[in-house]
Short mmCIF file of C-alpha atoms in Angstrom, two decimals:
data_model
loop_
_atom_site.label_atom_id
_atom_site.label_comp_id
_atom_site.label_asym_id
_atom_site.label_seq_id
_atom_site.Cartn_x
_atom_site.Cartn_y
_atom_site.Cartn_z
CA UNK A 959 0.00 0.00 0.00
CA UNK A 960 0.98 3.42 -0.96
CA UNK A 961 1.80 5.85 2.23
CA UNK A 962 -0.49 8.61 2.45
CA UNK A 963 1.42 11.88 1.65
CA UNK A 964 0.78 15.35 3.57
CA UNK A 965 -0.42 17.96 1.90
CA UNK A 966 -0.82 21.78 3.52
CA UNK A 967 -4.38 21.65 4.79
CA UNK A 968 -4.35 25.18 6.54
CA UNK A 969 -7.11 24.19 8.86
CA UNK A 970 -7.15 25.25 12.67
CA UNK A 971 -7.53 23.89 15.87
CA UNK A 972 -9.90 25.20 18.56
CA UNK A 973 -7.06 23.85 21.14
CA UNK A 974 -4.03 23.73 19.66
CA UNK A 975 -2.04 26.30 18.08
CA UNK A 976 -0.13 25.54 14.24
CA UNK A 977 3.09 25.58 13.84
CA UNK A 978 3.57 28.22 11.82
CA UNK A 979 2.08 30.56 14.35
CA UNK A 980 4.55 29.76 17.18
CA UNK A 981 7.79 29.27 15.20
CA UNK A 982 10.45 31.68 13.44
CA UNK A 983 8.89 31.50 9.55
CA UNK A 984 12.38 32.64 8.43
CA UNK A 985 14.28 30.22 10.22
CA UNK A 986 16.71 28.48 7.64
CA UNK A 987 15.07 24.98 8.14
CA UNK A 988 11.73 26.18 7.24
CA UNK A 989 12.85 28.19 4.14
CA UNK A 990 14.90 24.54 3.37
CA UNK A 991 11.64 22.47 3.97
CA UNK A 992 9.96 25.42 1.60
CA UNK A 993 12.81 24.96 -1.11
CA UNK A 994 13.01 21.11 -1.28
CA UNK A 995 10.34 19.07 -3.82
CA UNK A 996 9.41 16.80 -1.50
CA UNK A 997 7.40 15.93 -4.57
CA UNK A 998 9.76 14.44 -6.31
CA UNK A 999 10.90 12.62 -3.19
CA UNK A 1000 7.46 11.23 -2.82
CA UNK A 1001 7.83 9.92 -6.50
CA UNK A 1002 11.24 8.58 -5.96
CA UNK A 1003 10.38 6.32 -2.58
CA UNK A 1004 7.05 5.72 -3.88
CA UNK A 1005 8.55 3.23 -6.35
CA UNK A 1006 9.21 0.61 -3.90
CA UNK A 1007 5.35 0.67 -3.13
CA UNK A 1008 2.74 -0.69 -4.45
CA UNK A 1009 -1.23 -0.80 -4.55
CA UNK A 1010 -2.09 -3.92 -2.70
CA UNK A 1011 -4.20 -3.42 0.30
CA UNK A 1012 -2.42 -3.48 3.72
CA UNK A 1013 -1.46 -1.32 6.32
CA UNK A 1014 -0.12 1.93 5.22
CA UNK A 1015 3.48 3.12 5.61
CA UNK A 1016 4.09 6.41 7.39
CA UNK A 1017 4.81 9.53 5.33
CA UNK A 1018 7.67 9.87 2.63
CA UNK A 1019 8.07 13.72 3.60
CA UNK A 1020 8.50 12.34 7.56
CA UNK A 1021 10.82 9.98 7.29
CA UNK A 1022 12.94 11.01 4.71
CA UNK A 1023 13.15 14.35 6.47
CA UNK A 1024 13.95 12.45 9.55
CA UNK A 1025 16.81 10.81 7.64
CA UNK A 1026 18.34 14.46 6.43
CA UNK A 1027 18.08 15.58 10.19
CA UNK A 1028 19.77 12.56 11.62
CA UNK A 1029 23.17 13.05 9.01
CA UNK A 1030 22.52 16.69 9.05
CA UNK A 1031 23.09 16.71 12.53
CA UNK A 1032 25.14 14.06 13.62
CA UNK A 1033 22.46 12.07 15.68
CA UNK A 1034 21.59 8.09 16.33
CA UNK A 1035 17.83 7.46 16.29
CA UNK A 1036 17.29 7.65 20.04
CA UNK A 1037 18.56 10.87 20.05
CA UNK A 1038 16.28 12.20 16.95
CA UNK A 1039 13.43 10.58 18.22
CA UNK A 1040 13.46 12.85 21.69
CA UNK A 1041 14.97 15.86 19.54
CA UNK A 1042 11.99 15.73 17.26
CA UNK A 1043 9.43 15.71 19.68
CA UNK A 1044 11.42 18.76 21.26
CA UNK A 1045 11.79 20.63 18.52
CA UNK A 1046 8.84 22.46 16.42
CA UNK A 1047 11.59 23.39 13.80
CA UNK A 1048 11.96 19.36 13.25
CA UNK A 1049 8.42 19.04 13.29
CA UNK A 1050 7.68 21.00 10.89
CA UNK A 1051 10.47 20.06 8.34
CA UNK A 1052 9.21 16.65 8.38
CA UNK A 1053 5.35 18.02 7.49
CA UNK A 1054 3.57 18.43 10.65
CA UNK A 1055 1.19 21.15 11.20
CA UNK A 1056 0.27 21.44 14.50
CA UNK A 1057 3.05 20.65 17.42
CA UNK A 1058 3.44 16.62 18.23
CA UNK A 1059 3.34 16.21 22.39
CA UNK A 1060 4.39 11.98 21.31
CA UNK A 1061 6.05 10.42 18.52
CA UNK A 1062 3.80 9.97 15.54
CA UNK A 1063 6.74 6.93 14.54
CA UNK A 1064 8.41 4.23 16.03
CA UNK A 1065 12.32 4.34 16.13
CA UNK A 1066 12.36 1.33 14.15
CA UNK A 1067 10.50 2.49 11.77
CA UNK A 1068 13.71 4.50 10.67
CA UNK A 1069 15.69 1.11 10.44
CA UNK A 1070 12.97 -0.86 8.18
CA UNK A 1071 12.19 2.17 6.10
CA UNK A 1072 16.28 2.96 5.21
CA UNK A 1073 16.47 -0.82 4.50
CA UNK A 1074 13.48 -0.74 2.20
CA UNK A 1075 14.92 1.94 0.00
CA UNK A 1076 18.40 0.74 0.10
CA UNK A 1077 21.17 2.76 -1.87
CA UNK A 1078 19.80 3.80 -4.94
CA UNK A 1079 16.77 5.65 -3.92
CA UNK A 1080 18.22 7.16 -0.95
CA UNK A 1081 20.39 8.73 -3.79
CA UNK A 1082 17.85 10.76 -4.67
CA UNK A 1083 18.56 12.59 -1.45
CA UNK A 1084 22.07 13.45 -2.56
CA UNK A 1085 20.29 14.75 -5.99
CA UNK A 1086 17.71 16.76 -4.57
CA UNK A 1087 20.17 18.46 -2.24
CA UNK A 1088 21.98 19.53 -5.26
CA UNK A 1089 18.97 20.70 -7.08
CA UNK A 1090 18.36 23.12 -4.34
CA UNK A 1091 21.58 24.07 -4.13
CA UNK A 1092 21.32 25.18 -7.84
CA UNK A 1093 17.95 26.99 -7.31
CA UNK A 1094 18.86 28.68 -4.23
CA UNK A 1095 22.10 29.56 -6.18
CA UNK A 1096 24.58 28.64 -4.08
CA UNK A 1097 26.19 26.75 -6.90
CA UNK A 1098 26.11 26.96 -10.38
CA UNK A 1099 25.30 24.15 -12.69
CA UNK A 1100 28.69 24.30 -14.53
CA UNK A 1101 30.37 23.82 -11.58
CA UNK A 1102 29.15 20.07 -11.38
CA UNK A 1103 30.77 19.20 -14.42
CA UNK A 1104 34.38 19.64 -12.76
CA UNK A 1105 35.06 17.35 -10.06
CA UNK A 1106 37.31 15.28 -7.86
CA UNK A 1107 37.43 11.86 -6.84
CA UNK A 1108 39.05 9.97 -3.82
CA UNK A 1109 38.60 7.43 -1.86
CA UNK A 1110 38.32 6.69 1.72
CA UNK A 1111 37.66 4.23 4.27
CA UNK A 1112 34.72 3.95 6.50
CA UNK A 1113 35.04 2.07 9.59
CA UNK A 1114 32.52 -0.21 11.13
CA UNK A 1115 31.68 -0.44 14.66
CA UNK A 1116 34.26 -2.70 15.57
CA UNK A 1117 36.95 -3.44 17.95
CA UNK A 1118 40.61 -4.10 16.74
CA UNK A 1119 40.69 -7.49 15.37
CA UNK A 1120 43.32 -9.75 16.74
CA UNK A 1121 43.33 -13.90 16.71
CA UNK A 1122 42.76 -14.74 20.66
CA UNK A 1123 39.82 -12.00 20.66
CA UNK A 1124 38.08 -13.75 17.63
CA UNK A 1125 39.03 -17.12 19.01
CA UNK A 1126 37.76 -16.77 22.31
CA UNK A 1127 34.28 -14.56 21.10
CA UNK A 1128 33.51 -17.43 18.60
CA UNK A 1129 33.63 -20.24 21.83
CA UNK A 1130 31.56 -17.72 24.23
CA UNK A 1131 29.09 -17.10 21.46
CA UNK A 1132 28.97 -20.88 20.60
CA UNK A 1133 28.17 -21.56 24.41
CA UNK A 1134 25.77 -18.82 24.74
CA UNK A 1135 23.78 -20.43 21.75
CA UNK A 1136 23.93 -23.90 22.87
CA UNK A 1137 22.27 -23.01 26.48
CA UNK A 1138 19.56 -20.88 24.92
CA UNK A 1139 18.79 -24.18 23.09
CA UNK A 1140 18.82 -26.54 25.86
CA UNK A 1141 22.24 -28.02 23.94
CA UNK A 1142 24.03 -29.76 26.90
CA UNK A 1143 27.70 -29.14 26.28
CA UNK A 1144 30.64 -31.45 27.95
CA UNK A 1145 32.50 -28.03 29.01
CA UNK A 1146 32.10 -24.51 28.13
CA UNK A 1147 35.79 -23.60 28.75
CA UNK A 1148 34.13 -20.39 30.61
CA UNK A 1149 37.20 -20.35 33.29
CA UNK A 1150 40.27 -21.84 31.65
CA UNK A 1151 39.38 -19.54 27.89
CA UNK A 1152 39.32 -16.39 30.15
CA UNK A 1153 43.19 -17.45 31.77
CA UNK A 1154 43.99 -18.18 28.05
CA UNK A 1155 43.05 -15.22 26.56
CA UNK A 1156 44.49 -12.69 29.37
CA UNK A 1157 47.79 -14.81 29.26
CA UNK A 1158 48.49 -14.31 25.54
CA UNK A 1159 47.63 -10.81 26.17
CA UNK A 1160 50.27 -10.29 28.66
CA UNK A 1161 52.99 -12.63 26.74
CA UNK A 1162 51.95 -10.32 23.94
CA UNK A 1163 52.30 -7.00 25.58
CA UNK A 1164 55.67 -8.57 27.02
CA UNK A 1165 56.98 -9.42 23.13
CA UNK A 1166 57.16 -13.17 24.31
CA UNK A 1167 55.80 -14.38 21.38
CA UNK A 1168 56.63 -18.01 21.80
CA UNK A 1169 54.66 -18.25 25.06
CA UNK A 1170 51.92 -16.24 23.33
CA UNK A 1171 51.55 -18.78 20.52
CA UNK A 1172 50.92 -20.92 23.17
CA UNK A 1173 48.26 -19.12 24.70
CA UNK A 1174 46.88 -18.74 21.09
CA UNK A 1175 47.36 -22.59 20.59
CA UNK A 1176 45.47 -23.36 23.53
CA UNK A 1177 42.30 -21.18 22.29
CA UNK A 1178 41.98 -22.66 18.98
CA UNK A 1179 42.00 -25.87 20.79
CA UNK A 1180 39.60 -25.17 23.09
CA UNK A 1181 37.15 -23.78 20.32
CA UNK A 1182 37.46 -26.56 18.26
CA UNK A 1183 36.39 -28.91 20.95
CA UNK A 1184 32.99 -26.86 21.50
CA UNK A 1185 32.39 -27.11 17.46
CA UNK A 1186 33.02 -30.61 17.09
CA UNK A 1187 30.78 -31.07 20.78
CA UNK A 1188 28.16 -29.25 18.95
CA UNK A 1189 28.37 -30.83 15.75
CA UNK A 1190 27.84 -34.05 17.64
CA UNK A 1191 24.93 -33.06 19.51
CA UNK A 1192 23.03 -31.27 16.77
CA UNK A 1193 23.72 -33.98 14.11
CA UNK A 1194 20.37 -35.06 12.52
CA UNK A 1195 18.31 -32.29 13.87
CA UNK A 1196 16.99 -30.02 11.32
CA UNK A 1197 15.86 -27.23 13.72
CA UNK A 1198 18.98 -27.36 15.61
CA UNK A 1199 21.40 -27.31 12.34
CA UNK A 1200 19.61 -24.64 10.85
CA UNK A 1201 20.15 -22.68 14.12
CA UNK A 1202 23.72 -23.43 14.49
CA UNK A 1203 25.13 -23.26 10.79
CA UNK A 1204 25.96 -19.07 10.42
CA UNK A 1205 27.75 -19.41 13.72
CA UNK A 1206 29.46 -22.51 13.46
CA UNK A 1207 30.55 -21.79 9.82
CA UNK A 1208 31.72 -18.45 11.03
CA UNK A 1209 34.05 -20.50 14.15
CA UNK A 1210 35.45 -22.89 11.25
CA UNK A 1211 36.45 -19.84 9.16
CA UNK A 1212 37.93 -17.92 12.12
CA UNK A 1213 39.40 -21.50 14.00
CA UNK A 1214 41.27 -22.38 10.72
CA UNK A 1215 42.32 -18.54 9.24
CA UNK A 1216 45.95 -17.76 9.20
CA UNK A 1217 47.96 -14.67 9.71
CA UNK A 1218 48.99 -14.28 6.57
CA UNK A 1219 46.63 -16.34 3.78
CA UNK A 1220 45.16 -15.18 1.34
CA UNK A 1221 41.33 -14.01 0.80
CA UNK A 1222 38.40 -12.38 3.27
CA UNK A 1223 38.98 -13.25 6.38
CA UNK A 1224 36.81 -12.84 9.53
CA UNK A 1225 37.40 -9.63 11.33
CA UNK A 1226 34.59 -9.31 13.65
CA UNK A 1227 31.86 -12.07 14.02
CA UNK A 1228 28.73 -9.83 14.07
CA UNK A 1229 29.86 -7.86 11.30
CA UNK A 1230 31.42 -10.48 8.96
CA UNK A 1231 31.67 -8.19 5.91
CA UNK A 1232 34.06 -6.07 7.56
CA UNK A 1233 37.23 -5.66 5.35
CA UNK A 1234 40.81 -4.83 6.38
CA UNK A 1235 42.12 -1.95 4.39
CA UNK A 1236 45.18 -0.80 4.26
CA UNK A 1237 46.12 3.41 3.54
CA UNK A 1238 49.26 3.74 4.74
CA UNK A 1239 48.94 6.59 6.89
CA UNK A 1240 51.36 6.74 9.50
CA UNK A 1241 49.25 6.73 13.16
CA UNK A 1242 46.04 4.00 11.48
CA UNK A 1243 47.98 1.63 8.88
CA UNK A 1244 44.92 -0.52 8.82
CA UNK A 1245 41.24 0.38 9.31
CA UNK A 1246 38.45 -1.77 9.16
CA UNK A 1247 35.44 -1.62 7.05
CA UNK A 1248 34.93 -0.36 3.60
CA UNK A 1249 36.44 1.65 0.60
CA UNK A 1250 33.92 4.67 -0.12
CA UNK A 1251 34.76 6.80 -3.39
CA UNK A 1252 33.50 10.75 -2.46
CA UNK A 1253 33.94 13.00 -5.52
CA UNK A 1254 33.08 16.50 -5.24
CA UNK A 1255 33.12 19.96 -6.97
CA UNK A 1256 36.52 21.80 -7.58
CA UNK A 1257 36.16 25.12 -7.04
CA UNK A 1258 34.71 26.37 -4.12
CA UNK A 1259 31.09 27.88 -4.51
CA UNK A 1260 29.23 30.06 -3.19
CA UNK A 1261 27.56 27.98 -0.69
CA UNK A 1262 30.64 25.89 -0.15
CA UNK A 1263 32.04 22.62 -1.02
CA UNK A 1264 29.34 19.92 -2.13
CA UNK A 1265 29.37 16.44 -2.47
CA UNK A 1266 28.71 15.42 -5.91
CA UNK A 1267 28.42 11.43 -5.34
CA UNK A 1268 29.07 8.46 -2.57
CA UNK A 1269 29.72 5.11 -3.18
CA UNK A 1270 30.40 1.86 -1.07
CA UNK A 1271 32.70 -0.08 -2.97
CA UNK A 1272 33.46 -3.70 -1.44
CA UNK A 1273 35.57 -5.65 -1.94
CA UNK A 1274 38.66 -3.32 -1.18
CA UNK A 1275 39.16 -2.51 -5.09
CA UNK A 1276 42.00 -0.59 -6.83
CA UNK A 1277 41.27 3.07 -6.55
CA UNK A 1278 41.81 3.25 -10.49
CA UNK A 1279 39.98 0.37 -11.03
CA UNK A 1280 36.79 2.26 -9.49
CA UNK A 1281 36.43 4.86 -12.10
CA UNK A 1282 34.74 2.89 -14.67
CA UNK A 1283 31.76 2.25 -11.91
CA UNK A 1284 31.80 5.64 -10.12
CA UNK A 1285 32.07 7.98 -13.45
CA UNK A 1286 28.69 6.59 -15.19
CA UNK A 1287 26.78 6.69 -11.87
CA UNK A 1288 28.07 10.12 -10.93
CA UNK A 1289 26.48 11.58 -14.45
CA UNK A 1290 23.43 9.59 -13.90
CA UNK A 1291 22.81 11.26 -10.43
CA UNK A 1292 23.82 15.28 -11.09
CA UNK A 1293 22.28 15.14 -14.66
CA UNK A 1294 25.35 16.39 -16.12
CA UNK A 1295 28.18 15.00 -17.93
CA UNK A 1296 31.65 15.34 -16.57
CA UNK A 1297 34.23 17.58 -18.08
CA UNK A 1298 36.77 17.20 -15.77
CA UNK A 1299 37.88 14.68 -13.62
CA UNK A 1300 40.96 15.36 -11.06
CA UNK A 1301 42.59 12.20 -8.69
CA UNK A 1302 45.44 11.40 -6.95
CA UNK A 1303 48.27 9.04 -7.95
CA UNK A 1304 46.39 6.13 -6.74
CA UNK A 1305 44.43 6.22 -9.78
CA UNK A 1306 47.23 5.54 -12.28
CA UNK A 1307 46.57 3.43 -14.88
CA UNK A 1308 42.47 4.07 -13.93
CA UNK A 1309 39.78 2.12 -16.11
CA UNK A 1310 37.62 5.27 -16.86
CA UNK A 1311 35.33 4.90 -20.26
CA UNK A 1312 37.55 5.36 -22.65
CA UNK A 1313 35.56 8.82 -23.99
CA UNK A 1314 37.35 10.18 -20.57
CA UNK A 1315 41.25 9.53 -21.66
CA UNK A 1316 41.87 13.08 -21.96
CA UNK A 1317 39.40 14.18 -19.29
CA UNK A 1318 40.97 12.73 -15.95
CA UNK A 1319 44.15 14.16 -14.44
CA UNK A 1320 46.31 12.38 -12.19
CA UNK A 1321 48.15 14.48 -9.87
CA UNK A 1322 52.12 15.36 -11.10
CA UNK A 1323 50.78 14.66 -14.61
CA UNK A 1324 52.78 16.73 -17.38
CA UNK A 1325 51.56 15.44 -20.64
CA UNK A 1326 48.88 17.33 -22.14
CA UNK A 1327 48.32 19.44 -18.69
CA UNK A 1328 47.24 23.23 -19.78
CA UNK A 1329 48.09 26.40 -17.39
CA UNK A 1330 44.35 26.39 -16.47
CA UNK A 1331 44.44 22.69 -15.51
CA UNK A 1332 47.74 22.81 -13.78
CA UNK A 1333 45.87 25.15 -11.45
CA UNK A 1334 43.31 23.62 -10.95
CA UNK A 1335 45.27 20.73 -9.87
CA UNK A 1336 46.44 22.40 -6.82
CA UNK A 1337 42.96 22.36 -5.61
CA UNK A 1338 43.18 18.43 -5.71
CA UNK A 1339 43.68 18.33 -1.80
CA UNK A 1340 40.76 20.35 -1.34
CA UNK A 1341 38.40 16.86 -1.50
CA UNK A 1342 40.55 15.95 2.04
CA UNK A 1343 39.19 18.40 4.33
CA UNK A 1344 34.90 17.35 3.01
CA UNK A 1345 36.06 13.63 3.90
CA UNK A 1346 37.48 14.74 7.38
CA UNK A 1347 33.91 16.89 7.65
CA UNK A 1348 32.09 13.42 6.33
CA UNK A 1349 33.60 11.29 9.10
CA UNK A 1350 33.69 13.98 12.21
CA UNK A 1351 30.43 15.69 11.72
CA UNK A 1352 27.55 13.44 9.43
CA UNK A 1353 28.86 9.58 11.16
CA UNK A 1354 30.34 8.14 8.49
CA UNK A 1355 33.47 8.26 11.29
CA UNK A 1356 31.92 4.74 12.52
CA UNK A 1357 29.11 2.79 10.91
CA UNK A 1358 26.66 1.45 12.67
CA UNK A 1359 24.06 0.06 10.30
CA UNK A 1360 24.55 -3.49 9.66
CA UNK A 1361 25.45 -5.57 6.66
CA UNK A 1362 26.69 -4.47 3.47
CA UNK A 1363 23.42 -2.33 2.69
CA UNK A 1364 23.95 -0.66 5.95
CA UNK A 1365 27.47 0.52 4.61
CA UNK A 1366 26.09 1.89 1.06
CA UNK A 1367 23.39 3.14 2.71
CA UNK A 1368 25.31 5.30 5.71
CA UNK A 1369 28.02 6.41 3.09
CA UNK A 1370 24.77 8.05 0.99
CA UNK A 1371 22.84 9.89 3.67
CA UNK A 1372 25.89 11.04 5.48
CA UNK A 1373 26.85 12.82 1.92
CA UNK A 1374 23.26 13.69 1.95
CA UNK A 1375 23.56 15.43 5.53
CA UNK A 1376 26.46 16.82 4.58
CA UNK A 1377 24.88 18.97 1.57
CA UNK A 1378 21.75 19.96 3.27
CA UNK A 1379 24.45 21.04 6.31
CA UNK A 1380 25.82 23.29 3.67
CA UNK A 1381 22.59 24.41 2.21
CA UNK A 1382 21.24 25.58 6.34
CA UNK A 1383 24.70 28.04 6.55
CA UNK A 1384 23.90 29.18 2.98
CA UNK A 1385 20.32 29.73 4.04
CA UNK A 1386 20.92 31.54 6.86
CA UNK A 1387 24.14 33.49 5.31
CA UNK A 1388 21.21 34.68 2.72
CA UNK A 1389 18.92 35.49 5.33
CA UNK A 1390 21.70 37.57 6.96
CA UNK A 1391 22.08 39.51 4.00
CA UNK A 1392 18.77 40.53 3.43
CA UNK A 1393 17.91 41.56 7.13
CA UNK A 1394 20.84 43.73 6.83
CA UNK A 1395 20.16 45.68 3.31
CA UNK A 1396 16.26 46.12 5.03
CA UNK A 1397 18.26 47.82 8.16
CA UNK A 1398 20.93 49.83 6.60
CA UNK A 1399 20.29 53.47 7.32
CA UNK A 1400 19.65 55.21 4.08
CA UNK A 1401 22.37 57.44 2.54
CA UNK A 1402 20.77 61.00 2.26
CA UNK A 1403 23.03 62.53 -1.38
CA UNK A 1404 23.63 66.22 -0.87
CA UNK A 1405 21.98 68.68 -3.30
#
């Protein structure tokens, strides 16, 4: 079933009093809510609906302004769930007319309704922030043709990986499991895993590695008696089996991995897509979780520095080998078709169409670089400082949405949050302006 959209009704209330009696009309996230076609939002989520009966879904303007406040400003969904029903400015971005005392939502209504649209719709909320950045003019058009690409890494909610962690989660999670199903193990290694694991710690922390490889020695042991205890309990009941087989495939994999094979490995059992990246900073030489390609504008427009297009890219690909991918979708989503591409030298020998051989620029390039291009190479860094804003202030710092849909999905809307965060200063620098032309004192000119 279709969700029933809101629509200005501009009725009263003998009791209650609307919001836009009680609240700042020129406050920037009511001229944003005015400036955004939520229409074309509507049209854009709608797809995933259809016109069976059922119970209907809650409002495309409330939850996908819900989503734009949550990136825009840096919150988890507990959090905008007791913001919104604090704030009438909230209230009334996300449609409401007269001021909600309760929640009109559920919080995991949030979770189901992101997972619903997945990546490619919730796009559209990177393209529509865009469109009102052109129409509010705080960038021109021609400015989305000339972009830059990088990549980054965004890290899950994970610890730091090492083998005795893993080794001694998998056992406790395997014991937990078999007790909530009445699975009567022969020992659950509870006391003597504990000793294990804080003893290779130490040996570790003391660089006595031998003794450590003990300790480590000891846990894979002690895991693979619990999965070949459980194996032999479970074996011929289907229930049971089913039950068991993620986690106990997951032990195998993380019992038998080796330091240094090749292949995914298992970094972190509740988030087993987690990837181990390597960018060879000095003070993080690995992170954990996965590539993201940000491209954005050039030169710096009026209303700042906006993101142009977000993707997850698994896998841990070749930066250069990510241009063939990220070039056709970027067009697709601003509309436009890219002039000018700028990377760093981890895009040598890049897979880009091949009508873009003379249209992306690899920093240090000399060959068929003009005086005009050669400048705007120096502005190649300036993508840097919009990934350092991405990760401190719109949580793509730390993921927290699960699976890989919950990576391509976080990636988009924090991109998202990140524009419309632009678009509220520009708003408000706008309003600024005008206020203070209306209050300038006028100039009296002598006769």
């Amino acid at each position: 079933m279709r969700p029933p959209e809101r629509r200005e009704t501009g009725e009263q209330d003998l009791f209650r009093s609307r919001l836009d009696q009680i609240i700042d009309m020129r406050h920037p996230l009511v001229t944003l809510s005015r400036t955004v076609d939520w229409g074309f939002l509507e049209q854009r989520f709608g797809e995933v609906y259809d016109d069976d009966p059922g119970r209907p879904p809650l409002p495309t303007r409330l939850m996908a302004g819900l989503a734009i406040l949550k990136h825009t400003y840096d919150l988890s969904d507990e959090v905008l769930c007791e913001r919104w029903v604090e704030n009438p400015y909230y209230q009334h971005f996300c449609g409401e007319e007269f001021f909600q005392h309760r929640l009109v939502f559920d919080r995991s209504s949030l979770t189901r309704w992101r997972n619903r649209m997945g990546e490619e719709r919730l796009a559209a909320l990177i393209q529509e922030s865009l469109s009102v950045a052109v129409r509010t003019k705080a960038i021109k058009p021609s400015e989305l043709s000339r972009v830059i690409v990088d990549t980054t890494v965004q890290p899950k909610n994970v610890t730091f990986p090492t083998d005795a962690k893993l080794l001694n989660r998998a056992r406790e999670k395997l014991v937990r499991l078999a007790q909530r199903h009445g699975v009567a193990l022969r020992q659950s290694y509870a006391r003597v895993g504990k000793f294990a694991l804080i003893k290779h710690q130490r040996h570790a922390h003391a660089k006595q590695f031998k003794r450590a490889n003990r300790a480590l020695k000891t846990l894979r042991t002690y895991l693979g008696r619990v999965i070949r205890d459980i194996g032999r309990k479970i074996e011929g009941n289907g229930g049971l089996e089913a039950a068991f087989a993620k986690l106990l495939l997951l032990a195998r994999r993380v019992r038998e991995q080796q330091q240094r094979q090749r292949g995914p490995k298992v970094y972190s059992l509740h988030a087993p897509e987690v990837e181990c990246i390597g960018k060879g900073k000095a003070h993080k030489p690995y992170e954990f979780g996965v590539k993201v390609s940000v491209a954005t504008t050039i030169g710096h427009a009026k209303g700042g520095q906006f993101v142009t297009h977000v993707k997850a890219l698994p896998g841990n690909p070749y930066d250069g080998h990510t241009l063939a991918t990220v070039i056709p979708d970027m067009e697709a989503l601003i509309g436009n078709t890219i002039a000018r591409l700028l990377a760093d030298k981890g895009y040598r020998g890049h897979n880009a169409p091949p009508d873009y051989r003379f249209r992306v620029f690899i920093s240090g390039q000399k060959r068929g670089v003009t005086p005009s291009i050669k400048r705007e190479l120096r502005r190649r860094a300036a993508v840097e400082p919009v990934i350092g804003h991405l990760k401190a202030e719109h949580r793509m710092g730390r993921n927290y949405l699960w699976f890989r849909r919950g990576d391509a999905a976080n990636a988009v809307l924090a991109a998202a949050g990140y524009n419309f965060r632009r678009l509220i200063r520009w708003l408000r620098l706008l309003l600024r302006q005008i206020l203070s032309a209306l209050t300038a004192a006028p100039q009296t000119v002598p006769a």
